[in-house]
DNA sequence: AGCTCACTGCTGATGGCATAAACAGTTTAG
DNA sequence: CTAAACTGTTTATGCCATCAGCAGTGAGCT
């Protein structure tokens, strides 16, 4: 059973990559296809933007073209691959960091801001990329390459640069998660109910009670992206300062 | 429709909280209940530990008790609430940070290590807590309180301490995500296939090509938790140093 | 002792999902 | 002009959460 699954997945990776990198042989015989993987992905993106990723079912996507769900399977091996195409579609243009200045820090900051912009425009991207990715398309690699290029002047080892990249991606994904969680009305309800509970159990949660009283959970004074990025990059700078003299 | 959903959710929050905080009136009449919410949650946790969160269906959980799926609805309002109980079950004991030493940094580090331990023991926790949380149980608040307590000696504002807390939680959740993504066999397959692609497109991804050549994607030399935590907390230390003189 | 009714657990149905299988219609290469 | 290749369809399978309604149970009251 595990064996069958593994084998099927291996086949899927190849199919996925061919699809993502546009290395498909388009057939000549038979009726003209009315769709393309690209158009399907675009429509799915529009649907996800409007109603969330959970609204993206094969049926609904097919419905936007007036065809049956099964018609999509002529263009896309399955839903997982469709989601991968959606990710690629949304990362379409490679981020240009040259306007940000010359240092590694302004460039990586710019990369983070652009990345954050994509997550804000397409909140479903978080859930989409959380599904176990087996294949990366060219646009995903574009973004990865841009971030790694920004980190080259740090003088850190390749492994360290990769780790830093993961930290920054992680920060952005966490903010995206917080963005998803946030709902004005629900937030007030949460504060009200949790406030009641804290009143009744102040002795059990002393630090939390003090934090709430001090307004720690009110509207954030500082932009969370700026705050998080400043902390992480300050930490990276400390690492550079520490390694630099010893290594050079 | 949105209105109905909202109203239903509001009712659910109250029900959830009552369940999570054990503020249920247990009835006297009728047949003795054969189950409890707690036992159901424990069984669901065991199932999720063994087969993942997606294997936790009402049917399967009920099956472990030899009852029908609908029987569970006598104890738990729905699946969302069951998942919340699972989270509470897994955060059962409040983290004791006193052994870690006296500074904010060793304490927060200890908190992070314990938190990471929970995510390692229960990889499904990531997905479970990613679902929009509407209510927090006492154990979740215990953990929050412990982290905020550790941060009090920093001298940062309450809002800043909250932000730092979110950064640390985020780090751990990202590592948990990376743990989920990782699969030895699949990783090798990925490296092989992506390597092929990079050979063919080295000019498009120069920094990535160099990074791969330098072994950035090989087995990590340093523990990612230590690396990430050191970076973030170094950054926090920088903030403390910067604010301290001006504020004091 | 017996009645009532809250409470338990059950069966069966609904509507959603991805996708497998088999089939009918269309176009082009030989 | 035929056969192969290709497109889109209908139908069906097996999951899933959850609603509605039914039968049995047993504590508390009369």
Coordinates of C-alpha atoms (C1' of nucleotides) in Angstrom, one line a residue:
Chain A
X1 CA 0.0 0.0 0.0
X2 CA 2.7 2.5 1.0
X3 CA 4.6 1.2 -2.0
X4 CA 1.8 1.9 -4.4
X5 CA 1.4 5.4 -2.9
X6 CA 5.1 6.1 -3.3
X7 CA 5.1 4.9 -6.8
X8 CA 2.1 7.0 -7.7
X9 CA 3.7 10.0 -6.1
X10 CA 6.9 9.5 -8.0
X11 CA 5.0 9.5 -11.3
X12 CA 3.1 12.6 -10.1
X13 CA 6.4 14.5 -9.5
X14 CA 7.5 14.0 -13.0
X15 CA 4.1 15.0 -14.4
X16 CA 4.0 18.0 -12.1
X17 CA 7.4 19.2 -13.2
X18 CA 6.6 18.8 -16.9
X19 CA 3.4 20.8 -16.4
X20 CA 5.0 23.5 -14.3
X21 CA 7.9 24.0 -16.7
X22 CA 5.8 23.9 -19.7
X23 CA 7.5 20.9 -21.2
X24 CA 4.3 19.3 -22.5
X25 CA 4.0 17.9 -26.0
X26 CA 0.8 19.4 -27.3
X27 CA -1.0 16.9 -29.5
X28 CA -2.1 17.6 -33.0
X29 CA -4.9 15.1 -33.6
X30 CA -8.4 15.2 -32.2
X31 CA -10.6 18.1 -31.4
X32 CA -9.1 21.5 -30.5
X33 CA -8.7 21.7 -26.7
X34 CA -11.0 24.4 -25.4
X35 CA -8.9 25.1 -22.3
X36 CA -5.3 25.2 -21.2
X37 CA -3.7 24.4 -17.8
X38 CA -2.8 28.1 -17.6
X39 CA -6.3 29.4 -18.1
X40 CA -7.7 26.8 -15.6
X41 CA -5.1 27.9 -13.1
X42 CA -6.0 31.6 -13.6
X43 CA -9.7 30.9 -13.1
X44 CA -8.9 28.9 -10.0
X45 CA -6.8 31.8 -8.6
X46 CA -9.7 34.2 -9.2
X47 CA -12.0 31.8 -7.4
X48 CA -9.6 31.4 -4.5
X49 CA -9.1 35.2 -4.2
X50 CA -12.8 35.7 -4.0
X51 CA -13.9 32.8 -1.9
X52 CA -10.9 31.1 -0.4
X53 CA -9.0 28.0 -1.2
X54 CA -11.7 25.7 0.2
X55 CA -14.0 27.0 -2.5
X56 CA -11.7 25.8 -5.2
X57 CA -13.2 22.4 -6.2
X58 CA -12.9 20.8 -9.5
X59 CA -16.6 21.2 -10.0
X60 CA -16.6 25.0 -9.4
X61 CA -13.5 25.7 -11.5
X62 CA -15.0 23.7 -14.3
X63 CA -18.2 25.6 -13.8
X64 CA -16.5 28.9 -14.6
X65 CA -15.9 27.5 -18.1
X66 CA -19.2 25.8 -18.5
X67 CA -17.7 22.3 -18.7
X68 CA -18.0 19.3 -16.4
X69 CA -15.5 18.6 -13.6
X70 CA -14.0 15.7 -15.4
X71 CA -13.1 17.8 -18.4
X72 CA -10.3 19.4 -16.3
X73 CA -8.6 16.1 -15.9
X74 CA -7.7 16.3 -19.6
X75 CA -5.4 19.2 -18.8
X76 CA -4.3 18.6 -15.2
X77 CA -3.5 15.3 -13.5
X78 CA -5.4 16.2 -10.4
X79 CA -6.2 18.8 -7.9
X80 CA -2.7 18.9 -6.2
X81 CA -1.2 19.8 -9.6
X82 CA -3.8 22.5 -10.1
X83 CA -2.8 24.1 -6.8
X84 CA 0.8 24.0 -7.9
X85 CA -0.1 25.8 -11.1
X86 CA -2.0 28.4 -9.0
X87 CA 1.1 29.1 -6.9
X88 CA 3.2 29.5 -10.1
X89 CA 0.6 31.9 -11.6
X90 CA 0.7 34.1 -8.5
X91 CA 4.5 34.3 -8.4
X92 CA 4.6 35.3 -12.1
X93 CA 7.0 38.2 -12.1
X94 CA 10.5 37.8 -10.6
X95 CA 11.0 40.4 -7.8
X96 CA 13.3 43.2 -8.9
X97 CA 15.4 44.2 -5.9
X98 CA 17.8 46.5 -7.6
X99 CA 15.9 49.6 -6.7
X100 CA 16.3 48.9 -3.0
X101 CA 20.0 49.9 -2.8
X102 CA 23.2 48.0 -2.5
X103 CA 23.5 46.3 0.9
X104 CA 22.3 42.8 1.6
X105 CA 19.9 44.2 4.2
X106 CA 17.9 46.6 2.1
X107 CA 17.7 44.0 -0.6
X108 CA 16.4 41.3 1.6
X109 CA 14.0 43.7 3.2
X110 CA 12.7 44.6 -0.2
X111 CA 12.3 40.9 -1.1
X112 CA 10.4 40.3 2.1
X113 CA 8.0 43.3 1.4
X114 CA 7.3 42.0 -2.0
X115 CA 6.8 38.5 -0.8
X116 CA 4.4 39.8 1.9
X117 CA 2.6 41.7 -0.8
X118 CA 1.8 38.5 -2.7
X119 CA 0.5 36.8 0.5
X120 CA -1.7 39.8 1.2
X121 CA -3.1 39.8 -2.3
X122 CA -3.7 36.0 -2.2
X123 CA -4.3 34.9 1.4
X124 CA -4.9 31.3 0.3
X125 CA -1.3 31.1 -0.8
X126 CA -0.3 30.1 2.7
X127 CA -2.5 27.0 2.8
X128 CA -1.6 26.2 -0.8
X129 CA 2.1 26.1 -0.1
X130 CA 1.6 24.3 3.2
X131 CA 0.5 21.2 1.3
X132 CA 3.6 19.0 0.9
X133 CA 5.3 20.5 -2.2
X134 CA 7.0 17.9 -4.3
X135 CA 7.9 20.1 -7.2
X136 CA 8.9 23.7 -7.6
X137 CA 8.1 25.7 -10.8
X138 CA 10.3 28.2 -12.4
X139 CA 8.7 31.2 -10.8
X140 CA 9.1 29.7 -7.3
X141 CA 12.8 29.2 -8.1
X142 CA 13.0 32.8 -9.3
X143 CA 12.0 34.1 -5.9
X144 CA 14.3 31.7 -4.2
X145 CA 17.2 32.7 -6.4
X146 CA 16.5 36.4 -5.8
X147 CA 16.6 36.0 -2.0
X148 CA 19.8 33.9 -2.1
X149 CA 21.4 36.5 -4.4
X150 CA 20.6 39.2 -1.9
X151 CA 22.3 37.2 0.9
X152 CA 25.5 36.5 -0.9
X153 CA 27.3 39.7 0.2
X154 CA 26.9 38.8 3.9
X155 CA 29.9 36.6 3.9
X156 CA 28.0 33.9 5.7
X157 CA 28.3 30.2 4.7
X158 CA 25.9 28.8 2.1
X159 CA 24.2 26.8 4.8
X160 CA 23.8 29.9 7.0
X161 CA 22.4 31.9 4.1
X162 CA 19.8 29.2 3.5
X163 CA 18.9 29.2 7.1
X164 CA 18.4 33.0 7.1
X165 CA 16.3 32.6 4.0
X166 CA 14.1 30.1 5.8
X167 CA 13.7 32.5 8.8
X168 CA 12.5 35.3 6.6
X169 CA 10.1 33.1 4.6
X170 CA 8.9 31.8 7.9
X171 CA 8.3 35.3 9.3
X172 CA 6.2 36.2 6.3
X173 CA 4.2 33.0 6.4
X174 CA 3.5 33.6 10.1
X175 CA 2.2 37.1 9.3
X176 CA 0.0 35.6 6.6
X177 CA -1.4 33.1 9.1
X178 CA -2.1 35.9 11.6
X179 CA -3.8 37.9 8.8
X180 CA -6.0 34.9 8.1
X181 CA -6.9 34.5 11.8
X182 CA -7.8 38.1 12.2
X183 CA -11.4 39.1 12.0
X184 CA -12.3 42.5 13.5
X185 CA -15.7 41.4 15.0
X186 CA -14.4 38.0 16.1
X187 CA -11.3 39.6 17.7
X188 CA -13.5 41.8 19.9
X189 CA -15.6 38.8 20.9
X190 CA -12.4 36.9 21.7
X191 CA -11.1 39.8 23.8
X192 CA -14.4 40.1 25.6
X193 CA -14.7 36.4 26.4
X194 CA -11.1 35.9 27.3
X195 CA -11.2 39.0 29.4
X196 CA -14.1 37.5 31.4
X197 CA -12.1 34.3 31.9
X198 CA -9.0 36.2 33.0
X199 CA -11.0 38.1 35.6
X200 CA -12.1 34.8 37.1
X201 CA -8.6 33.2 36.9
X202 CA -6.2 36.2 37.4
X203 CA -4.1 34.2 39.9
X204 CA -3.5 31.4 37.4
X205 CA -2.4 33.7 34.6
X206 CA -0.6 36.6 36.3
X207 CA 1.7 37.6 33.5
X208 CA -1.1 37.4 30.9
X209 CA -3.4 39.4 33.1
X210 CA -0.7 42.1 33.4
X211 CA 0.0 42.0 29.6
X212 CA -3.7 42.5 28.8
X213 CA -4.0 45.3 31.3
X214 CA -0.9 47.0 29.7
X215 CA -2.6 46.8 26.3
X216 CA -0.3 44.2 24.8
X217 CA -3.3 42.7 22.8
X218 CA -4.7 46.0 21.6
X219 CA -4.1 47.3 18.1
X220 CA -0.4 47.0 17.2
X221 CA 1.5 50.2 17.4
X222 CA 4.3 49.0 15.0
X223 CA 3.9 47.2 11.7
X224 CA 4.5 43.5 12.5
X225 CA 6.5 42.9 9.3
X226 CA 8.9 45.8 10.1
X227 CA 9.2 44.7 13.7
X228 CA 9.9 41.0 12.9
X229 CA 12.2 41.7 10.1
X230 CA 14.2 44.3 12.1
X231 CA 14.6 41.7 14.9
X232 CA 15.7 38.9 12.6
X233 CA 18.1 41.0 10.5
X234 CA 19.6 42.6 13.6
X235 CA 20.3 39.1 14.7
X236 CA 21.8 38.2 11.4
X237 CA 24.0 41.3 11.6
X238 CA 25.2 40.2 15.0
X239 CA 26.2 36.9 13.5
X240 CA 28.0 38.6 10.7
X241 CA 29.9 40.8 13.1
X242 CA 30.8 37.8 15.2
X243 CA 32.0 35.6 12.3
X244 CA 33.6 38.3 10.2
X245 CA 36.8 39.0 12.2
X246 CA 37.5 35.4 13.0
X247 CA 36.9 34.2 9.4
X248 CA 38.6 37.1 7.6
Chain B
X1 CA -26.3 33.6 5.1
X2 CA -23.2 35.4 6.5
X3 CA -25.4 36.4 9.3
X4 CA -26.6 32.9 10.1
X5 CA -23.0 31.7 9.9
X6 CA -21.9 34.5 12.3
X7 CA -24.7 33.7 14.8
X8 CA -23.9 30.0 14.7
X9 CA -20.2 30.7 15.3
X10 CA -21.0 32.9 18.2
X11 CA -23.0 30.1 19.8
X12 CA -20.1 27.8 19.1
X13 CA -17.6 30.0 20.8
X14 CA -19.6 29.9 24.0
X15 CA -20.1 26.1 23.7
X16 CA -16.4 25.7 23.0
X17 CA -15.3 27.6 26.0
X18 CA -17.7 25.8 28.3
X19 CA -16.3 22.5 27.0
X20 CA -12.6 23.6 27.2
X21 CA -12.9 25.0 30.7
X22 CA -14.9 22.1 32.0
X23 CA -17.9 24.2 32.9
X24 CA -20.5 21.7 31.8
X25 CA -23.5 20.7 33.9
X26 CA -23.4 16.9 33.9
X27 CA -27.0 15.6 33.8
X28 CA -28.3 13.0 36.3
X29 CA -31.2 11.4 34.5
X30 CA -31.1 8.9 31.8
X31 CA -28.5 6.2 30.9
X32 CA -25.0 6.6 32.1
X33 CA -22.8 8.1 29.4
X34 CA -20.3 5.6 28.2
X35 CA -17.9 8.3 27.1
X36 CA -16.5 11.7 28.1
X37 CA -15.2 14.5 25.9
X38 CA -11.8 14.0 27.5
X39 CA -11.7 10.3 26.6
X40 CA -12.8 11.1 23.1
X41 CA -10.1 13.7 22.7
X42 CA -7.5 11.3 24.0
X43 CA -8.5 8.7 21.5
X44 CA -8.5 11.2 18.7
X45 CA -5.0 12.3 19.8
X46 CA -3.7 8.7 19.6
X47 CA -5.2 8.4 16.2
X48 CA -3.7 11.6 15.0
X49 CA -0.3 10.7 16.4
X50 CA -0.4 7.4 14.5
X51 CA -2.0 8.3 11.2
X52 CA -2.1 12.1 11.0
X53 CA -4.8 14.7 11.5
X54 CA -6.6 13.8 8.2
X55 CA -7.2 10.3 9.6
X56 CA -9.2 11.8 12.5
X57 CA -12.8 11.5 11.2
X58 CA -15.8 11.2 13.5
X59 CA -16.3 7.7 12.1
X60 CA -12.8 6.5 13.0
X61 CA -12.7 8.1 16.4
X62 CA -16.1 6.6 17.2
X63 CA -14.8 3.2 15.9
X64 CA -12.1 3.1 18.6
X65 CA -15.0 3.0 21.1
X66 CA -17.1 0.6 19.1
X67 CA -19.9 3.2 18.8
X68 CA -21.4 5.0 15.8
X69 CA -20.1 8.4 14.6
X70 CA -23.3 10.1 15.8
X71 CA -22.8 9.0 19.3
X72 CA -19.9 11.5 19.6
X73 CA -22.2 14.4 19.0
X74 CA -23.7 13.7 22.4
X75 CA -20.4 14.8 23.9
X76 CA -18.9 17.3 21.5
X77 CA -20.7 19.9 19.4
X78 CA -18.8 19.1 16.3
X79 CA -15.4 18.3 14.8
X80 CA -13.9 21.7 15.3
X81 CA -14.5 21.5 19.0
X82 CA -13.0 18.0 19.1
X83 CA -9.8 19.4 17.6
X84 CA -9.8 22.1 20.2
X85 CA -10.0 19.5 22.9
X86 CA -7.1 17.6 21.2
X87 CA -5.0 20.7 21.4
X88 CA -5.8 21.2 25.1
X89 CA -5.0 17.5 25.8
X90 CA -1.6 17.8 24.3
X91 CA -0.7 21.0 26.2
X92 CA -1.6 19.3 29.4
X93 CA 1.2 20.3 31.7
X94 CA 2.3 23.9 32.1
X95 CA 6.0 24.3 31.1
X96 CA 8.2 24.8 34.1
X97 CA 11.0 27.2 33.2
X98 CA 12.5 27.7 36.6
X99 CA 15.2 25.1 36.0
X100 CA 16.5 27.1 33.1
X101 CA 18.1 29.9 35.1
X102 CA 17.3 33.5 35.8
X103 CA 17.6 35.6 32.7
X104 CA 14.8 36.2 30.2
X105 CA 16.9 34.6 27.5
X106 CA 17.5 31.2 29.0
X107 CA 13.9 31.0 30.1
X108 CA 12.4 31.9 26.8
X109 CA 14.9 29.5 25.2
X110 CA 13.6 26.8 27.5
X111 CA 10.0 27.7 26.7
X112 CA 10.8 27.4 23.0
X113 CA 12.5 24.0 23.4
X114 CA 9.5 22.6 25.3
X115 CA 7.1 24.0 22.8
X116 CA 9.1 22.5 20.0
X117 CA 9.1 19.2 21.9
X118 CA 5.3 19.2 21.8
X119 CA 5.2 19.8 18.0
X120 CA 7.7 17.1 17.5
X121 CA 5.6 14.6 19.5
X122 CA 2.4 15.6 17.8
X123 CA 3.2 16.9 14.2
X124 CA -0.6 17.3 13.5
X125 CA -0.6 20.1 16.1
X126 CA 0.5 22.6 13.5
X127 CA -2.5 21.9 11.2
X128 CA -4.8 21.8 14.2
X129 CA -3.9 25.2 15.5
X130 CA -3.9 26.7 12.0
X131 CA -7.6 26.3 11.9
X132 CA -9.1 29.6 12.9
X133 CA -9.0 29.5 16.7
X134 CA -12.0 31.0 18.3
X135 CA -11.5 29.9 21.8
X136 CA -8.4 29.1 24.0
X137 CA -8.5 26.6 26.7
X138 CA -6.7 26.9 30.1
X139 CA -3.7 24.9 29.0
X140 CA -3.1 27.1 26.0
X141 CA -3.3 30.1 28.2
X142 CA -0.8 28.5 30.6
X143 CA 1.8 28.3 27.9
X144 CA 1.0 31.9 26.8
X145 CA 1.3 33.1 30.4
X146 CA 4.7 31.3 30.9
X147 CA 6.2 32.9 27.8
X148 CA 5.0 36.4 28.7
X149 CA 6.3 35.9 32.2
X150 CA 9.7 35.0 30.8
X151 CA 9.7 38.2 28.8
X152 CA 8.8 40.6 31.6
X153 CA 12.4 41.2 32.8
X154 CA 13.4 42.5 29.3
X155 CA 12.1 46.0 30.1
X156 CA 10.4 46.1 26.7
X157 CA 6.8 47.4 26.4
X158 CA 3.9 45.0 26.7
X159 CA 3.2 45.3 22.9
X160 CA 6.9 44.6 22.1
X161 CA 6.9 41.6 24.4
X162 CA 3.8 40.3 22.7
X163 CA 5.5 40.7 19.3
X164 CA 8.5 38.8 20.5
X165 CA 6.3 36.0 21.7
X166 CA 4.7 35.8 18.3
X167 CA 8.1 35.7 16.6
X168 CA 9.2 32.7 18.8
X169 CA 5.9 30.9 18.3
X170 CA 6.2 31.5 14.6
X171 CA 9.7 30.1 14.5
X172 CA 8.6 26.9 16.1
X173 CA 5.6 26.6 13.9
X174 CA 7.8 27.0 10.8
X175 CA 10.1 24.3 12.0
X176 CA 7.1 22.1 12.5
X177 CA 6.1 22.8 9.0
X178 CA 9.5 21.9 7.7
X179 CA 9.4 18.8 9.7
X180 CA 6.2 17.8 8.1
X181 CA 7.5 18.6 4.6
X182 CA 10.6 16.5 5.1
X183 CA 10.7 13.0 3.8
X184 CA 14.2 11.4 3.3
X185 CA 13.4 9.5 0.2
X186 CA 11.3 12.3 -1.3
X187 CA 14.0 14.9 -0.5
X188 CA 16.6 12.9 -2.5
X189 CA 14.1 12.7 -5.4
X190 CA 13.6 16.5 -5.2
X191 CA 17.3 17.2 -5.1
X192 CA 17.9 15.0 -8.1
X193 CA 15.1 16.4 -10.2
X194 CA 15.8 20.0 -9.2
X195 CA 19.5 19.4 -9.9
X196 CA 18.6 18.3 -13.4
X197 CA 16.5 21.4 -13.9
X198 CA 19.2 23.7 -12.5
X199 CA 21.8 22.2 -14.9
X200 CA 19.6 23.1 -17.8
X201 CA 18.8 26.6 -16.5
X202 CA 21.9 27.6 -14.6
X203 CA 21.9 31.1 -16.2
X204 CA 18.4 31.8 -15.0
X205 CA 19.2 30.9 -11.4
X206 CA 22.8 31.8 -10.8
X207 CA 22.6 32.3 -7.0
X208 CA 20.6 29.2 -6.5
X209 CA 23.1 27.2 -8.6
X210 CA 26.0 28.5 -6.6
X211 CA 24.2 27.8 -3.3
X212 CA 23.4 24.2 -4.3
X213 CA 27.1 23.7 -5.4
X214 CA 28.2 25.0 -2.0
X215 CA 26.0 22.5 -0.2
X216 CA 23.4 24.9 1.2
X217 CA 20.7 22.3 0.7
X218 CA 22.6 19.4 2.1
X219 CA 22.1 18.1 5.6
X220 CA 22.0 21.0 8.0
X221 CA 25.2 21.4 10.0
X222 CA 23.5 23.4 12.8
X223 CA 20.2 22.6 14.6
X224 CA 17.6 24.9 13.0
X225 CA 15.9 25.6 16.3
X226 CA 19.1 26.8 17.9
X227 CA 20.1 28.8 14.8
X228 CA 16.7 30.5 14.5
X229 CA 16.3 31.2 18.2
X230 CA 19.8 32.6 18.4
X231 CA 19.2 35.0 15.6
X232 CA 15.8 36.2 16.9
X233 CA 17.0 36.6 20.5
X234 CA 20.2 38.3 19.4
X235 CA 17.9 40.7 17.6
X236 CA 15.8 41.2 20.7
X237 CA 18.9 41.8 22.7
X238 CA 19.9 44.5 20.2
X239 CA 16.5 46.1 20.7
X240 CA 16.8 46.0 24.5
X241 CA 20.3 47.6 24.3
X242 CA 18.9 50.3 22.1
X243 CA 15.9 51.2 24.1
X244 CA 17.3 50.7 27.6
X245 CA 19.6 53.8 27.8
X246 CA 17.0 56.1 26.3
X247 CA 14.1 54.8 28.5
X248 CA 16.0 54.3 31.7
Chain C
dA1 C1' -44.6 0.4 42.3
dG2 C1' -45.1 2.7 38.3
dC3 C1' -44.9 6.7 35.3
dT4 C1' -42.4 10.3 32.9
dC5 C1' -39.1 12.4 30.4
dA6 C1' -34.3 13.6 29.9
dC7 C1' -30.9 11.4 28.1
dT8 C1' -28.3 7.8 25.4
dG9 C1' -27.0 5.6 21.0
dC10 C1' -28.8 4.1 16.7
dT11 C1' -30.2 4.1 11.5
dG12 C1' -30.8 6.5 7.3
dA13 C1' -30.4 10.5 4.5
dT14 C1' -28.3 14.8 2.4
dG15 C1' -25.0 17.1 0.1
dG16 C1' -20.2 17.9 -0.7
dC17 C1' -15.7 16.2 -2.3
dA18 C1' -11.9 13.9 -5.7
dT19 C1' -11.6 10.8 -9.1
dA20 C1' -12.2 6.1 -11.7
dA21 C1' -14.5 3.9 -15.8
dA22 C1' -16.7 3.7 -19.9
dC23 C1' -18.7 5.9 -23.8
dA24 C1' -19.9 9.3 -27.6
dG25 C1' -18.4 12.7 -30.6
dT26 C1' -14.6 15.2 -33.4
dT27 C1' -10.5 15.9 -36.0
dT28 C1' -6.4 14.8 -38.4
dA29 C1' -2.6 11.7 -40.2
dG30 C1' -2.0 8.0 -43.0
Chain D
dC1 C1' -11.8 7.4 -46.1
dT2 C1' -10.6 4.9 -42.3
dA3 C1' -8.3 4.5 -37.9
dA4 C1' -6.1 6.4 -34.2
dA5 C1' -5.9 10.1 -31.0
dC6 C1' -8.0 13.3 -28.6
dT7 C1' -12.1 15.9 -26.1
dG8 C1' -15.9 16.1 -23.0
dT9 C1' -19.7 13.5 -21.0
dT10 C1' -22.5 10.6 -17.7
dT11 C1' -22.4 7.5 -14.1
dA12 C1' -20.6 5.5 -10.0
dT13 C1' -17.5 4.8 -5.8
dG14 C1' -16.2 5.9 -1.5
dC15 C1' -15.0 9.2 1.6
dC16 C1' -16.5 13.1 4.7
dA17 C1' -19.6 16.1 8.5
dT18 C1' -23.8 16.5 10.1
dC19 C1' -29.3 16.6 10.4
dA20 C1' -33.6 14.2 11.7
dG21 C1' -36.0 11.0 13.8
dC22 C1' -36.5 6.6 16.5
dA23 C1' -35.9 3.1 20.3
dG24 C1' -34.2 2.0 24.6
dT25 C1' -32.8 3.3 29.6
dG26 C1' -33.0 4.6 34.1
dA27 C1' -33.4 8.4 37.8
dG28 C1' -36.6 11.0 40.3
dC29 C1' -41.2 11.9 41.5
dT30 C1' -45.9 10.6 42.6

